[in-house]
Tab-separated table of C-alpha atoms in Angstrom:
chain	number	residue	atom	x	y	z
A	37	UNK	CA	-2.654	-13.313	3.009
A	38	UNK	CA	-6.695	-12.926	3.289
A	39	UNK	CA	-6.677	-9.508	1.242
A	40	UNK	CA	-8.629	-9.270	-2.132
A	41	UNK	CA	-5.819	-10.621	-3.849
A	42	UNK	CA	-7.675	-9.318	-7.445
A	43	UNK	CA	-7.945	-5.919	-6.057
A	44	UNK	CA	-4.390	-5.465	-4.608
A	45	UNK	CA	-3.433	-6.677	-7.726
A	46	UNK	CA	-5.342	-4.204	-10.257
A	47	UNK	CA	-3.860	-1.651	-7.575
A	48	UNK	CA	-0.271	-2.991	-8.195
A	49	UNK	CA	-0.548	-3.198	-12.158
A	50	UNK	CA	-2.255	0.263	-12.695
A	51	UNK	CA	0.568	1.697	-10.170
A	52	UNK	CA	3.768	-0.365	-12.341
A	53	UNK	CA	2.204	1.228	-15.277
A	54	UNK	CA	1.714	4.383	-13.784
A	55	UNK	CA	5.204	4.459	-13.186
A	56	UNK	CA	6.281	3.597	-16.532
A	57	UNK	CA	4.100	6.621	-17.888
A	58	UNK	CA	6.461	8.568	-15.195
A	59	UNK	CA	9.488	7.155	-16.163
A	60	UNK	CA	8.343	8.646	-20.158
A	61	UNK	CA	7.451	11.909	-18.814
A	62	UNK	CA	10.422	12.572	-17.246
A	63	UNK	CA	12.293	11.292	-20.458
A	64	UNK	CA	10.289	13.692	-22.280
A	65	UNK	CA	10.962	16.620	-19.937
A	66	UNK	CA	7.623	17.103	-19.335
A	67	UNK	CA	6.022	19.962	-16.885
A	68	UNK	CA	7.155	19.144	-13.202
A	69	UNK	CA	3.479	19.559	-11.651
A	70	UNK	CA	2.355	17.307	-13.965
A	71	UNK	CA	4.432	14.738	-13.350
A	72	UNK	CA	3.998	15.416	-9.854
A	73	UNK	CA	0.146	14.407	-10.310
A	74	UNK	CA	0.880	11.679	-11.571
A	75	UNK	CA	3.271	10.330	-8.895
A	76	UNK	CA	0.661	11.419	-6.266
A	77	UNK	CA	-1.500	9.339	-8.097
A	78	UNK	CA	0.688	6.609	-8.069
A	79	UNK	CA	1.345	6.777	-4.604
A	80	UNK	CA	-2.449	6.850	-3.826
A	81	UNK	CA	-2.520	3.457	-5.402
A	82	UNK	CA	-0.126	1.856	-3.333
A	83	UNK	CA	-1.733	3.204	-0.029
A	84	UNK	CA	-4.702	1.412	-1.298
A	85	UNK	CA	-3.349	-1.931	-1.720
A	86	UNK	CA	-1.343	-1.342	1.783
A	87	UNK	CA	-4.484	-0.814	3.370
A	88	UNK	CA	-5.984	-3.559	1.868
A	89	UNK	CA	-3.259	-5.459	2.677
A	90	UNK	CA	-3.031	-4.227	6.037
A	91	UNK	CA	-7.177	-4.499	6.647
A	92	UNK	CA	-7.252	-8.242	5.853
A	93	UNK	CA	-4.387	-8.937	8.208
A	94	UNK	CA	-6.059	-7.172	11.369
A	95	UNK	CA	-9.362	-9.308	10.356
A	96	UNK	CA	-7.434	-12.317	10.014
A	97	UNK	CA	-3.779	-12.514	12.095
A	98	UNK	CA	-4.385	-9.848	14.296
A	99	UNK	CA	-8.096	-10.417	15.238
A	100	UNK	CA	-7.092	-14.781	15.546
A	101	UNK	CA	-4.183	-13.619	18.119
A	102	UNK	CA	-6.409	-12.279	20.603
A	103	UNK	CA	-7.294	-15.750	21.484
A	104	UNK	CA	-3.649	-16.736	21.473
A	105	UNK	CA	-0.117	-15.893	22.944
A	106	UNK	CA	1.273	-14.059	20.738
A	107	UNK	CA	-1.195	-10.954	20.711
A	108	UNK	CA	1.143	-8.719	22.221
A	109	UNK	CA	3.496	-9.634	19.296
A	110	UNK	CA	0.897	-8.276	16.799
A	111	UNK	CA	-0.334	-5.284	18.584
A	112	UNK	CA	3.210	-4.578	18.466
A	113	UNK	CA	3.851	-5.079	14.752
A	114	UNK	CA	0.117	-3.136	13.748
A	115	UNK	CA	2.003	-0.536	16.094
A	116	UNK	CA	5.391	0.177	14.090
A	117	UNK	CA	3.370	-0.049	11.119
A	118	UNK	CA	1.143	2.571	12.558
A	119	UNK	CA	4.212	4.394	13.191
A	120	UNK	CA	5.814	4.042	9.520
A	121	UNK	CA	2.562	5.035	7.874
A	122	UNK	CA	2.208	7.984	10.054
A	123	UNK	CA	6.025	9.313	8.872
């Protein structure tokens, strides 16, 4: 993987903790909207490390494969990822 390992990472670590502030909320039976900010929040950070993720492949796997066999093979796996991100 070519992505900004140190970002993804800071993404990853805020979102675990994140989670684990969730996790207390709910324990406390805190105010639903609240926690509901907070898990969009969450979820923002993991679309950011996807798409960093997801970024560094197409400049690296997918963008080498054009010059190879096997492009169809990743224009088909960018595509059902397209697909899954668009559910």
């Amino acid at each position: 993987m070519k992505a900004d390992h140190k970002k993804v990472e800071r993404y990853l670590k805020t979102a675990r903790g994140q989670i684990d502030g969730i996790l207390k909320m709910m324990e406390d039976d805190r105010y639903c909207i609240d926690i509901s900010t907070q898990l969009m929040a969450t979820i923002g950070l993991l679309k950011k490390a996807n798409n960093e993720i997801l970024a560094a492949h197409m400049r690296s796997c997918v963008l080498e494969a054009v010059d190879e066999e096997n492009r169809e093979e990743k224009i088909e796996e960018m595509v059902k990822v397209i697909d899954k991100l668009a559910q």
